[in-house]
Coordinates of C-alpha atoms in Angstrom, one line a residue:
Chain A
M1 CA -23.0 -6.2 114.1
T2 CA -22.3 -8.3 111.3
E3 CA -24.8 -7.0 109.5
Y4 CA -23.7 -3.1 110.3
T5 CA -20.6 -4.0 108.8
E6 CA -21.6 -5.5 105.8
R7 CA -23.8 -2.4 104.8
A8 CA -20.8 0.0 105.7
D9 CA -18.0 -2.4 103.2
Y10 CA -21.0 -2.3 100.7
S11 CA -21.4 1.6 101.3
E12 CA -17.4 2.2 101.2
R13 CA -17.9 0.2 97.7
L14 CA -20.3 1.6 96.4
L15 CA -18.6 5.6 97.3
D16 CA -15.2 3.8 95.9
R17 CA -16.2 2.7 92.7
P18 CA -15.9 5.3 90.3
T19 CA -18.6 7.2 88.3
R20 CA -19.2 6.6 84.9
K21 CA -17.7 10.2 84.2
E22 CA -14.7 9.3 86.5
A23 CA -14.1 5.9 84.0
A24 CA -14.6 7.9 81.1
G25 CA -11.8 10.5 82.0
R26 CA -9.4 7.6 82.3
I27 CA -8.9 7.8 78.1
R28 CA -5.7 9.2 77.5
I29 CA -6.0 12.2 75.4
V30 CA -3.6 10.8 72.8
W31 CA -6.3 7.7 72.5
L32 CA -8.3 10.4 71.7
I33 CA -6.5 11.5 69.1
V34 CA -5.1 8.3 67.8
I35 CA -8.5 6.3 67.7
P36 CA -10.7 8.7 65.3
L37 CA -7.1 9.6 62.9
I38 CA -7.2 6.3 61.9
A39 CA -11.0 5.6 61.6
I40 CA -10.8 8.2 59.2
L41 CA -7.7 6.5 57.4
S42 CA -9.7 3.2 57.7
Q43 CA -12.1 5.2 55.6
V44 CA -10.3 6.5 53.3
Y45 CA -7.8 4.2 52.7
V46 CA -9.3 0.8 53.2
P47 CA -11.8 1.3 50.0
R48 CA -8.9 1.3 48.0
F49 CA -8.4 -2.7 48.4
V50 CA -11.5 -4.0 50.4
W51 CA -14.4 -2.6 48.4
F52 CA -17.4 -3.6 50.3
L53 CA -15.5 -1.4 53.3
S54 CA -17.0 1.6 52.3
Y55 CA -20.1 0.8 54.3
L56 CA -18.2 1.6 57.1
E57 CA -18.9 5.0 58.9
L58 CA -16.0 4.1 61.5
P59 CA -15.4 7.8 62.2
L60 CA -19.7 7.8 63.0
L61 CA -18.9 5.0 65.1
I62 CA -15.9 6.5 67.1
T63 CA -17.8 9.4 67.9
V64 CA -21.2 7.5 69.4
H65 CA -18.8 5.6 71.4
F66 CA -16.9 8.4 72.6
A67 CA -20.2 9.9 73.5
L68 CA -22.0 7.1 75.2
H69 CA -19.0 6.4 77.2
R70 CA -18.1 10.0 77.8
R71 CA -21.6 10.7 78.8
S72 CA -21.0 14.9 78.4
P73 CA -23.0 16.3 76.1
V74 CA -20.5 19.5 75.4
A75 CA -17.4 17.3 75.2
A76 CA -19.4 14.9 72.8
V77 CA -20.1 18.4 70.8
F78 CA -17.0 19.3 69.9
Y79 CA -15.9 15.4 69.6
G80 CA -18.1 15.1 66.8
M81 CA -18.0 18.7 65.5
S82 CA -13.8 17.3 65.1
I83 CA -14.3 14.4 63.8
G84 CA -16.9 15.6 61.2
L85 CA -14.5 19.1 60.1
V86 CA -11.9 16.3 59.4
Q87 CA -14.3 14.4 57.1
D88 CA -15.5 17.4 56.0
S89 CA -11.7 18.6 55.1
L90 CA -11.3 15.0 53.2
S91 CA -14.1 15.5 51.2
H92 CA -15.1 17.7 48.5
Q93 CA -18.2 19.2 50.6
P94 CA -17.9 22.7 51.9
I95 CA -16.6 21.9 55.1
G96 CA -19.6 21.7 58.4
M97 CA -21.6 19.5 56.6
F98 CA -20.2 16.2 58.1
G99 CA -19.2 18.8 61.3
I100 CA -22.7 19.8 62.2
V101 CA -24.1 15.7 61.7
K102 CA -21.6 14.8 63.5
T103 CA -22.3 17.4 66.3
L104 CA -26.3 16.7 66.7
V105 CA -24.9 12.6 66.7
G106 CA -22.5 13.6 69.6
Y107 CA -25.0 15.4 71.2
F108 CA -27.9 13.0 70.8
A109 CA -25.5 9.7 72.2
A110 CA -24.2 11.7 75.1
S111 CA -27.7 12.8 76.4
V112 CA -29.3 9.5 75.6
S113 CA -26.5 8.2 77.9
M114 CA -27.1 10.3 80.5
R115 CA -30.4 7.9 80.8
F116 CA -30.2 4.7 79.4
D117 CA -27.5 2.0 80.7
V118 CA -25.9 1.9 77.5
D119 CA -23.3 -1.0 78.2
N120 CA -26.3 -3.5 77.6
P121 CA -25.3 -4.9 73.7
V122 CA -29.0 -4.6 72.3
V123 CA -29.2 -0.9 73.4
T124 CA -26.0 -0.5 71.9
F125 CA -26.8 -2.2 68.9
I126 CA -30.1 -0.5 68.6
L127 CA -28.5 3.0 69.4
S128 CA -26.1 2.4 66.8
F129 CA -28.2 1.3 63.8
F130 CA -30.4 4.6 64.8
F131 CA -27.3 7.1 64.7
Y132 CA -26.3 5.6 61.6
F133 CA -29.5 6.2 60.3
F134 CA -30.3 9.4 61.3
H135 CA -26.6 11.0 60.4
Q136 CA -26.7 9.7 56.7
F137 CA -30.6 11.2 57.0
F138 CA -29.6 14.2 58.4
Y139 CA -26.6 14.5 56.2
W140 CA -29.0 14.0 53.1
V141 CA -31.2 16.9 54.5
L142 CA -28.4 19.2 55.0
T143 CA -27.3 18.6 51.2
R144 CA -30.3 19.5 49.9
A145 CA -31.2 22.1 52.2
L146 CA -27.7 24.2 52.3
L147 CA -26.3 23.2 49.0
G148 CA -29.2 22.7 47.1
E149 CA -27.9 19.0 45.6
V150 CA -30.4 16.8 44.5
V151 CA -29.5 13.8 46.0
N152 CA -32.0 10.2 46.3
F153 CA -32.1 9.1 49.3
D154 CA -31.8 5.1 49.5
A155 CA -33.7 4.1 52.5
Q156 CA -33.9 0.6 52.3
Q157 CA -29.5 0.3 51.5
T158 CA -29.7 2.7 54.7
L159 CA -31.1 0.6 56.9
V160 CA -29.1 -2.6 55.8
Y161 CA -26.1 -0.6 55.9
G162 CA -27.4 0.7 59.6
L163 CA -27.6 -3.1 60.4
L164 CA -23.8 -3.8 58.8
N165 CA -22.4 -0.4 61.1
A166 CA -24.4 -1.5 64.4
A167 CA -23.2 -5.0 63.8
V168 CA -19.5 -3.7 63.8
A169 CA -20.3 -1.3 66.6
L170 CA -21.0 -4.2 68.4
P171 CA -17.5 -5.7 68.2
L172 CA -15.6 -2.3 67.8
F173 CA -16.7 -0.8 71.3
R174 CA -15.6 -4.1 73.3
I175 CA -11.9 -3.2 71.6
L176 CA -12.3 0.9 72.6
D177 CA -13.8 -0.1 76.2
K178 CA -10.7 -2.4 76.9
L179 CA -8.8 -0.5 75.3
K180 CA -9.8 2.4 77.3
V181 CA -9.3 0.6 80.5
A182 CA -5.8 -0.5 79.4
A183 CA -4.5 2.8 79.4
Chain B
M1 CA -27.7 35.2 82.8
D2 CA -25.2 32.6 84.5
F3 CA -28.4 30.7 85.8
F4 CA -29.6 30.5 82.3
L5 CA -26.0 29.3 80.7
S6 CA -25.7 26.9 83.7
R7 CA -29.1 25.4 83.5
Y8 CA -28.6 25.1 79.7
R9 CA -25.5 25.1 78.8
N10 CA -25.3 21.9 76.9
I11 CA -27.7 23.0 74.7
S12 CA -26.0 26.3 73.8
V13 CA -23.0 24.8 73.2
L14 CA -25.0 23.3 71.0
L15 CA -26.7 25.6 69.3
I16 CA -23.2 28.2 69.1
V17 CA -21.6 25.1 67.5
I18 CA -24.0 24.3 64.8
V19 CA -24.5 28.1 64.4
A20 CA -21.2 28.8 63.4
Q21 CA -20.7 25.6 60.9
L22 CA -23.2 26.6 59.3
L23 CA -22.2 30.0 59.1
L24 CA -19.2 28.4 57.6
I25 CA -21.2 27.0 55.2
A26 CA -22.8 29.7 54.7
Y27 CA -19.7 31.6 54.0
Q28 CA -18.4 28.8 51.6
V29 CA -21.4 28.4 49.3
K30 CA -22.2 32.5 49.6
S31 CA -18.4 33.5 48.7
N32 CA -18.3 30.3 46.6
R33 CA -14.4 29.9 48.4
D34 CA -12.9 27.5 50.4
V35 CA -11.6 26.7 53.8
P36 CA -8.2 25.9 52.8
L37 CA -6.1 26.2 56.3
V38 CA -8.8 23.6 57.5
R39 CA -8.0 21.3 54.3
V40 CA -4.4 21.6 54.0
W41 CA -4.2 20.9 58.2
A42 CA -6.2 18.3 58.0
V43 CA -4.4 16.6 54.6
T44 CA -1.1 17.2 56.0
A45 CA -2.1 15.3 59.2
V46 CA -3.2 12.2 57.0
T47 CA -1.4 12.3 54.0
P48 CA 1.8 11.0 55.4
V49 CA 0.1 8.3 57.6
E50 CA -1.5 7.4 54.3
Q51 CA 1.8 7.5 52.8
A52 CA 3.7 5.4 55.4
L53 CA 0.7 2.7 55.3
E54 CA 0.8 2.6 51.5
V55 CA 4.8 1.9 51.9
V56 CA 4.2 -0.8 55.0
R57 CA 1.5 -2.3 53.3
T58 CA 4.0 -2.6 49.8
Y59 CA 6.6 -4.8 51.8
T60 CA 4.4 -6.2 54.3
W61 CA 1.3 -7.7 51.9
G62 CA 3.3 -6.8 49.0
F63 CA 5.6 -9.1 49.6
V64 CA 3.2 -11.7 50.7
E65 CA 1.2 -11.4 47.9
D66 CA 4.2 -11.8 45.6
Y67 CA 4.6 -14.9 47.8
F68 CA 1.5 -16.2 47.1
V69 CA 2.1 -14.8 42.9
L70 CA 5.3 -16.7 43.1
L71 CA 3.5 -20.6 44.5
G72 CA 1.6 -20.1 40.8
V73 CA 4.2 -18.9 38.8
K74 CA 5.1 -22.5 38.1
S75 CA 1.5 -24.0 36.8
E76 CA 1.2 -20.8 35.4
N77 CA 4.9 -21.1 33.7
D78 CA 4.1 -24.8 32.1
R79 CA 0.4 -22.6 31.2
L80 CA 2.0 -20.1 29.0
K81 CA 4.5 -23.0 27.8
R82 CA 1.2 -24.4 26.5
E83 CA -0.7 -21.4 25.2
N84 CA 2.9 -20.7 23.7
G85 CA 2.9 -23.8 21.4
Q86 CA -0.5 -23.7 20.5
L87 CA 0.0 -20.1 19.3
K88 CA 3.1 -21.2 17.3
M89 CA 1.3 -24.1 15.7
E90 CA -1.6 -21.7 14.8
N91 CA 1.0 -19.4 13.4
H92 CA 2.9 -22.0 11.0
Y93 CA -0.9 -22.6 10.0
L94 CA -1.9 -19.4 9.1
T95 CA 2.1 -18.4 7.5
A96 CA 1.4 -21.3 5.1
E97 CA -2.3 -20.1 4.6
L98 CA -1.1 -17.0 3.8
S99 CA 1.7 -18.5 1.4
T100 CA -1.4 -20.7 0.2
A101 CA -3.4 -16.9 -0.7
D102 CA -0.1 -15.9 -2.1
R103 CA 0.1 -18.8 -4.9
A104 CA -3.6 -18.7 -5.2
K105 CA -3.3 -14.9 -6.2
A106 CA -0.9 -15.5 -8.0
L107 CA -2.3 -17.7 -10.2
S108 CA -5.4 -15.6 -10.3
V109 CA -3.6 -12.8 -11.8
F110 CA -2.0 -15.3 -14.1
Q111 CA -4.9 -16.5 -15.0
S112 CA -7.0 -13.5 -15.4
Q113 CA -3.9 -12.2 -17.9
S114 CA -3.3 -15.2 -19.8
Q115 CA -4.8 -15.8 -23.2
S116 CA -5.3 -19.1 -23.1
K117 CA -7.6 -20.5 -21.0
T118 CA -6.9 -22.3 -17.7
V119 CA -9.2 -23.9 -15.0
A120 CA -7.1 -23.7 -11.6
A121 CA -6.7 -26.8 -9.9
R122 CA -5.0 -28.4 -6.5
I123 CA -3.1 -31.0 -6.2
I124 CA -4.6 -33.8 -3.9
G125 CA -1.9 -36.5 -3.6
N126 CA 1.2 -38.6 -5.7
G127 CA 0.5 -41.3 -7.7
T128 CA 2.2 -44.7 -6.8
G129 CA 5.0 -45.8 -7.8
A130 CA 8.3 -45.5 -7.0
S131 CA 10.0 -43.7 -10.1
S132 CA 6.7 -42.3 -11.2
K133 CA 6.3 -38.4 -11.0
V134 CA 2.5 -38.1 -11.4
V135 CA 0.1 -36.3 -9.1
F136 CA -3.6 -36.2 -8.7
V137 CA -5.4 -32.9 -8.8
D138 CA -8.8 -31.9 -7.9
R139 CA -9.9 -31.1 -11.2
G140 CA -11.6 -33.7 -13.8
S141 CA -13.5 -34.2 -16.4
A142 CA -16.5 -32.6 -14.6
S143 CA -14.4 -29.3 -14.7
G144 CA -13.4 -29.9 -18.9
V145 CA -10.2 -31.5 -18.3
E146 CA -9.0 -34.2 -20.6
S147 CA -5.9 -36.2 -21.1
G148 CA -3.3 -34.5 -22.9
M149 CA -4.0 -30.8 -21.3
A150 CA -1.1 -29.1 -20.5
V151 CA -0.5 -28.1 -16.4
V152 CA 1.5 -25.1 -16.0
T153 CA 1.6 -22.5 -13.3
P154 CA 3.1 -18.5 -13.6
E155 CA 6.3 -20.3 -13.2
G156 CA 6.3 -22.5 -16.2
I157 CA 5.2 -25.8 -16.7
V158 CA 4.4 -28.8 -14.3
G159 CA 3.1 -31.2 -16.7
K160 CA 0.6 -32.6 -18.9
V161 CA -2.7 -34.6 -17.7
V162 CA -2.6 -38.1 -18.9
D163 CA -5.8 -39.5 -17.5
A164 CA -9.1 -37.4 -16.1
Y165 CA -11.1 -38.9 -14.1
P166 CA -15.1 -37.7 -13.4
T167 CA -13.6 -35.5 -10.4
A168 CA -10.0 -35.6 -10.8
S169 CA -7.1 -36.0 -13.0
L170 CA -3.3 -37.4 -12.8
V171 CA -1.2 -35.3 -14.1
M172 CA 2.5 -36.7 -15.4
L173 CA 5.1 -34.0 -13.9
I174 CA 7.9 -32.8 -16.4
T175 CA 10.0 -34.8 -14.1
D176 CA 8.9 -38.4 -15.0
P177 CA 11.2 -40.4 -17.0
T178 CA 8.3 -40.6 -19.7
F179 CA 7.9 -37.2 -20.0
A180 CA 8.7 -34.8 -23.1
A181 CA 8.1 -31.5 -24.9
G182 CA 9.0 -29.6 -27.3
V183 CA 11.1 -26.7 -26.1
V184 CA 13.3 -23.6 -27.7
S185 CA 16.0 -21.5 -26.1
Q186 CA 15.2 -18.2 -25.4
K187 CA 18.8 -16.5 -26.9
N188 CA 19.6 -18.8 -29.2
H189 CA 16.3 -20.4 -30.9
V190 CA 17.5 -23.9 -30.2
R191 CA 15.0 -26.1 -30.2
G192 CA 15.0 -29.6 -28.5
T193 CA 12.8 -32.0 -26.8
L194 CA 12.4 -31.6 -22.7
K195 CA 12.2 -35.1 -21.2
G196 CA 12.1 -36.1 -17.6
Q197 CA 14.9 -37.8 -15.3
G198 CA 13.0 -39.2 -12.3
H199 CA 14.9 -36.7 -10.3
G200 CA 14.7 -32.4 -10.0
E201 CA 16.5 -31.9 -13.2
C202 CA 15.6 -32.1 -16.9
L203 CA 17.6 -32.9 -20.1
V204 CA 17.5 -31.1 -23.3
D205 CA 17.6 -33.5 -25.4
Y206 CA 18.2 -33.8 -29.3
V207 CA 20.2 -30.4 -30.0
Q208 CA 23.0 -31.0 -32.4
N209 CA 26.5 -30.6 -30.7
E210 CA 27.3 -27.4 -33.6
E211 CA 24.4 -25.2 -31.8
R212 CA 25.0 -22.9 -29.0
V213 CA 22.8 -22.5 -25.8
D214 CA 24.9 -20.9 -23.3
P215 CA 24.8 -21.7 -19.8
G216 CA 21.5 -20.1 -18.2
E217 CA 20.0 -19.8 -21.6
M218 CA 16.1 -20.1 -20.9
F219 CA 13.7 -22.2 -22.8
F220 CA 10.1 -21.8 -23.6
T221 CA 7.9 -24.2 -24.8
S222 CA 7.8 -24.3 -28.4
G223 CA 4.2 -25.2 -29.1
D224 CA 5.7 -28.2 -31.3
D225 CA 4.5 -31.5 -29.0
R226 CA 1.0 -29.6 -29.6
I227 CA 0.6 -30.2 -25.9
F228 CA 1.9 -26.8 -24.7
P229 CA 1.3 -23.6 -26.3
K230 CA 4.4 -22.0 -27.0
G231 CA 6.0 -19.8 -25.2
F232 CA 5.4 -21.0 -21.7
P233 CA 8.6 -20.8 -19.3
V234 CA 10.3 -24.0 -18.6
G235 CA 13.3 -23.1 -17.1
A236 CA 17.2 -22.3 -17.4
A237 CA 20.1 -24.0 -18.7
S238 CA 21.7 -25.2 -15.9
A239 CA 24.9 -27.6 -17.6
V240 CA 25.5 -27.3 -21.0
R241 CA 28.1 -29.8 -22.3
N242 CA 29.1 -31.7 -25.8
G243 CA 28.2 -34.9 -25.8
K244 CA 28.5 -37.9 -28.3
T245 CA 26.2 -37.0 -30.8
F246 CA 23.7 -34.5 -28.8
K247 CA 24.1 -31.8 -26.6
E248 CA 23.4 -32.6 -23.1
I249 CA 21.5 -29.4 -21.4
F250 CA 20.5 -29.9 -18.1
I251 CA 17.2 -27.2 -17.2
A252 CA 15.6 -26.4 -13.4
P253 CA 12.3 -26.5 -14.4
N254 CA 10.7 -23.3 -12.9
G255 CA 7.9 -24.8 -12.1
M256 CA 9.1 -27.6 -10.1
Q257 CA 10.2 -25.3 -7.9
G258 CA 9.4 -25.4 -4.4
G259 CA 6.8 -28.0 -4.8
P260 CA 3.6 -26.8 -7.0
E261 CA 0.6 -27.1 -4.8
E262 CA -2.2 -24.8 -6.8
V263 CA -1.9 -25.6 -10.8
L264 CA -3.2 -24.2 -13.9
I265 CA -5.2 -26.8 -16.4
V266 CA -4.4 -25.5 -20.1
L267 CA -8.4 -26.0 -21.5
E268 CA -7.7 -23.9 -25.2
G269 CA -3.9 -22.9 -25.3
V270 CA -3.1 -20.1 -27.0
H271 CA 0.8 -19.8 -28.7
Q272 CA 2.8 -16.8 -26.8
Q273 CA 5.9 -14.6 -28.4
I274 CA 8.4 -16.1 -26.7
P275 CA 10.2 -12.6 -25.4
D276 CA 13.4 -11.2 -26.1
G277 CA 14.8 -10.3 -23.4
E278 CA 15.5 -11.8 -20.0
I279 CA 12.9 -12.7 -17.5
A280 CA 12.8 -10.3 -14.9
S281 CA 10.9 -12.5 -12.5
P282 CA 9.6 -16.0 -13.2
G283 CA 6.4 -15.1 -10.6
Y284 CA 3.6 -12.9 -12.2
K285 CA 5.5 -12.2 -15.3
I286 CA 3.0 -12.7 -18.1
L287 CA 4.5 -12.7 -21.5
Q288 CA 3.4 -9.8 -23.9
P289 CA 1.4 -11.2 -26.4
P290 CA 3.2 -11.4 -30.1
N291 CA 2.7 -8.3 -32.3
E292 CA 1.5 -10.2 -35.0
T293 CA -1.2 -11.0 -32.9
E294 CA -1.7 -7.9 -31.7
A295 CA -2.3 -6.1 -34.9
A296 CA -4.2 -8.9 -36.1
T297 CA -7.0 -8.2 -33.3
S298 CA -6.7 -4.7 -34.4
A299 CA -7.6 -4.8 -37.0
E300 CA -10.3 -7.8 -36.1
P301 CA -12.9 -8.1 -34.4
P302 CA -11.9 -9.3 -30.8
G303 CA -12.7 -13.3 -29.9
T304 CA -11.9 -13.9 -34.3
L305 CA -9.0 -14.8 -35.7
V306 CA -5.7 -14.4 -33.6
T307 CA -3.5 -17.0 -35.7
D308 CA -2.6 -18.3 -39.1
A309 CA -3.8 -21.6 -37.9
D310 CA -7.1 -19.6 -36.7
R311 CA -7.0 -17.7 -40.1
L312 CA -6.4 -21.1 -42.3
K313 CA -9.0 -23.0 -40.1
A314 CA -11.6 -20.0 -41.0
Q315 CA -11.2 -20.7 -44.6
Y316 CA -11.1 -24.2 -44.2
R317 CA -14.3 -23.9 -43.0
Q318 CA -15.9 -21.5 -44.9
S319 CA -14.7 -23.3 -47.9
G320 CA -16.5 -26.6 -46.5
Q321 CA -20.0 -25.0 -45.5
E322 CA -19.6 -23.6 -49.1
Q323 CA -19.7 -27.5 -50.2
N324 CA -22.4 -28.1 -47.8
H325 CA -19.6 -30.8 -45.9
V326 CA -19.0 -30.5 -42.3
F327 CA -15.3 -31.4 -40.7
G328 CA -15.6 -34.1 -38.4
E329 CA -17.9 -36.4 -39.9
G330 CA -17.8 -38.9 -42.2
T331 CA -15.7 -41.9 -42.1
P332 CA -12.4 -43.0 -43.3
G333 CA -12.5 -43.1 -46.7
S334 CA -15.7 -41.2 -47.6
K335 CA -15.3 -38.1 -50.1
P336 CA -13.2 -34.8 -48.9
P337 CA -14.0 -31.9 -49.8
D338 CA -12.2 -29.7 -53.0
F339 CA -9.5 -28.3 -51.0
S340 CA -8.7 -26.4 -54.0
K341 CA -11.8 -24.0 -53.2
V342 CA -10.4 -22.6 -50.4
P343 CA -9.6 -18.9 -51.1
G344 CA -6.2 -19.2 -49.9
I345 CA -4.8 -22.1 -51.2
R346 CA -6.2 -21.2 -54.6
A347 CA -4.5 -17.7 -54.2
A348 CA -1.4 -19.7 -53.9
T349 CA -1.7 -22.5 -56.6
P350 CA -2.1 -20.8 -59.5
G351 CA 1.3 -20.4 -60.4
T352 CA 2.8 -23.4 -59.5
G353 CA -0.1 -25.7 -59.3
S354 CA 1.4 -28.3 -56.9
P355 CA -0.8 -29.2 -54.2
Q356 CA 2.7 -28.7 -51.9
T357 CA 2.6 -25.4 -52.3
A358 CA -0.9 -25.1 -51.7
N359 CA -0.8 -26.4 -48.4
T360 CA 2.4 -24.5 -47.4
P361 CA 0.8 -21.5 -45.8
A362 CA -1.3 -24.0 -43.7
R363 CA 1.7 -26.4 -42.4
P364 CA 2.9 -25.6 -38.9
A365 CA 6.6 -24.4 -39.0
Q366 CA 8.4 -27.0 -37.8
G367 CA 6.6 -29.1 -39.9
Q368 CA 3.8 -30.7 -38.3
T369 CA 1.3 -33.0 -39.6
P370 CA -2.2 -31.7 -39.6
V371 CA -4.5 -33.2 -37.8
S372 CA -8.1 -32.6 -36.9
T373 CA -9.4 -30.4 -34.1
G374 CA -13.1 -29.7 -34.5
G375 CA -13.0 -26.9 -32.4
A376 CA -9.4 -28.3 -31.3
P377 CA -10.0 -30.6 -28.8
P378 CA -7.3 -31.1 -25.9
Q379 CA -7.5 -34.6 -25.7
Q380 CA -5.6 -35.3 -29.0
K381 CA -2.6 -36.8 -28.6
P382 CA 0.2 -34.5 -30.1
A383 CA 2.0 -35.7 -33.6
P384 CA 5.4 -36.6 -33.8
P385 CA 8.0 -34.1 -34.5
Q386 CA 9.0 -32.8 -38.3
P387 CA 12.2 -32.3 -39.5
K388 CA 12.3 -28.2 -39.3
P389 CA 13.8 -27.7 -42.7
A390 CA 10.4 -29.2 -44.6
A391 CA 8.5 -25.6 -43.8
P392 CA 10.9 -23.1 -44.8
S393 CA 11.6 -24.8 -47.9
Q394 CA 8.6 -25.5 -49.1
A395 CA 7.0 -22.1 -48.0
A396 CA 9.5 -20.5 -50.2
P397 CA 7.6 -20.8 -53.8
A398 CA 4.6 -19.7 -52.3
Q399 CA 6.0 -16.3 -50.4
T400 CA 6.5 -15.4 -54.1
T401 CA 3.0 -16.5 -55.6
D402 CA 1.0 -14.3 -52.6
A403 CA 0.4 -10.6 -52.9
P404 CA 2.9 -8.7 -51.0
K405 CA 3.3 -9.0 -47.2
P406 CA 5.4 -7.5 -44.4
P407 CA 7.8 -9.8 -44.0
R408 CA 6.9 -11.6 -40.4
P409 CA 8.9 -13.1 -37.8
R410 CA 9.1 -16.9 -37.1
P411 CA 5.7 -18.8 -37.3
T412 CA 4.5 -19.2 -34.1
A413 CA 4.0 -22.8 -35.1
P414 CA -0.2 -22.9 -34.8
I415 CA -2.0 -25.4 -33.7
L416 CA -3.4 -26.9 -37.5
V417 CA -6.4 -28.6 -37.0
T418 CA -8.1 -30.2 -39.9
D419 CA -11.2 -33.0 -39.6
P420 CA -9.4 -36.5 -39.4
T421 CA -12.0 -38.2 -42.0
D422 CA -10.3 -36.1 -44.5
A423 CA -6.7 -36.4 -43.8
D424 CA -4.8 -38.9 -46.1
P425 CA -5.2 -42.8 -44.6
D426 CA -1.6 -42.8 -45.2
A427 CA -0.6 -39.8 -42.8
V428 CA 0.9 -40.6 -39.6
P429 CA -1.7 -41.3 -36.7
L430 CA -1.8 -39.8 -33.4
N431 CA 0.6 -40.8 -30.7
A432 CA -2.4 -41.0 -28.3
G433 CA -0.2 -41.0 -25.5
K434 CA 2.7 -41.4 -26.0
P435 CA 5.5 -38.5 -25.4
V436 CA 7.3 -36.4 -28.1
A437 CA 9.5 -38.6 -30.1
P438 CA 12.7 -37.3 -31.3
P439 CA 12.4 -35.7 -34.5
A440 CA 12.4 -38.2 -37.4
P441 CA 15.4 -36.6 -40.1
A442 CA 13.8 -37.7 -43.4
Q443 CA 10.2 -37.9 -42.9
K444 CA 8.1 -36.1 -45.9
P445 CA 5.6 -33.9 -45.2
A446 CA 3.7 -34.0 -48.6
T447 CA 3.0 -37.5 -48.7
Q448 CA 0.9 -36.8 -45.6
R449 CA -1.1 -33.9 -47.0
P450 CA -4.5 -34.0 -48.4
Q451 CA -4.3 -34.5 -52.4
P452 CA -6.2 -31.6 -53.9
P453 CA -8.4 -32.4 -56.9
P454 CA -5.8 -32.9 -60.3
N455 CA -8.4 -30.1 -62.2
Q456 CA -7.0 -27.3 -60.1

């Protein structure tokens, strides 16, 4: 009897525990707008005073974080596309370059999150590093392929910057998780 | 279709979004046009926030930054004060250097334009003694400086060399109480003796009360002392009043104004004409050479006979060569050359046969005693001044016997040069090292002349 009761309680807890998608849906829509805006502002404003922070790709990290925790490829596609288009609007490149890249990043990040436990910090670090390198490399490919511009790709520097962004991603994702819970 | 969309929904959305953006890029690249609407939206959304952030940063971080800046203001202020002091000292140093450069330039201009051969020197120290006004200059006998040479500046005379050492010389300033030099006023041509007083002003002595000297009248060297060439400015009369016997004329020496630092030592002086007008500027103004000198230089090769003294010297030298006599050699009492064979003297003597008239053209205008030069060595001391009326009174008969000559202005007091061995042993010796004495009133220059042979 007692064993049955315990199993029943466990089943109830499992049923009561919200799914990952339900937890991600708790994020208010206002944060979905404000956080990317802050990230983009940080990218265009902070390097004026702290030049070495220009290597940070906060919009990309926000996109990855949203995709990993939303676990919805369609939502991640539109989210990444929106952030990328805003970035394109503040750049001198044709609109759509960052949009395509971040669209792909959001899709793949969401797809990965559906198969792996992305709450593990190590996985988060690896994914952040990978998507940063993918982002930079694919942007370079698009620049050469679509715009015909001859831009050098410094793989070594990109790897280093990828590690730095991945290192920043760990505390940033924790902060965003707490913000999500608080919301 | 529904099955396809439901099964491949994610990838379908992805492809649609990617293709849409590719078309957007293709449109922009193909038409070379932008999509201003998207950019305007983005910029309009972002820039107000940026402006707000900038305002916040200015009033927060800027304030904090200013606070920390203020913390360092005091130390920076002290540092700036020290730096300001150093800059002031550097400025003073550079200003002094510039002034020195100006004076050096003035000396250089004067040295290049003056007919006298000079050497520049710098005053390096004062002599000892409370009342003596002597200074040391950095030029000595190694530079050709000898005792008795004049020391001048473009503004006026400074003093004379009293001792010459290998590397330095001792110069007696004109303000020294024992200093004396012959001067002449510019307007009234009044001659006197400049004497130092031990202070800033000098006294012109031995000027009769009956003679006229106006206050402010400029005095020039007369050349009588045979140290300073004629025509160098001395100074303007600051006060003129009658004394018991002589006038008391005080002048402020131009050469001592401001304290001379760089001077010129006259190695070989050339007399100059005293200007008729007022000196416009005592600085760079170079006196024009006398007219007769210009005429002489225009008729003769440059660098040859310039003054009457030079011509007379050449005549004596030529006569000596004809008689195989070298001036400057021999001992006192040896046989002198036959001066009657000097062409100029021979031309002057036939009418009178007087040796005095024969020597008249060779005499200095102010009755100076002829002394030897042998190339006019500057170390020779000035001879005592002779009474002024002697020369004109004896020069008159000579002019009557000479060939007709155009009337000349006042004689320029040439430095007469003869061999001391040829002079009369009874002649007045040189006052070596002594200041110029007041004029001897009743001295007869005829007794000091070398006696020509009676057969002339």
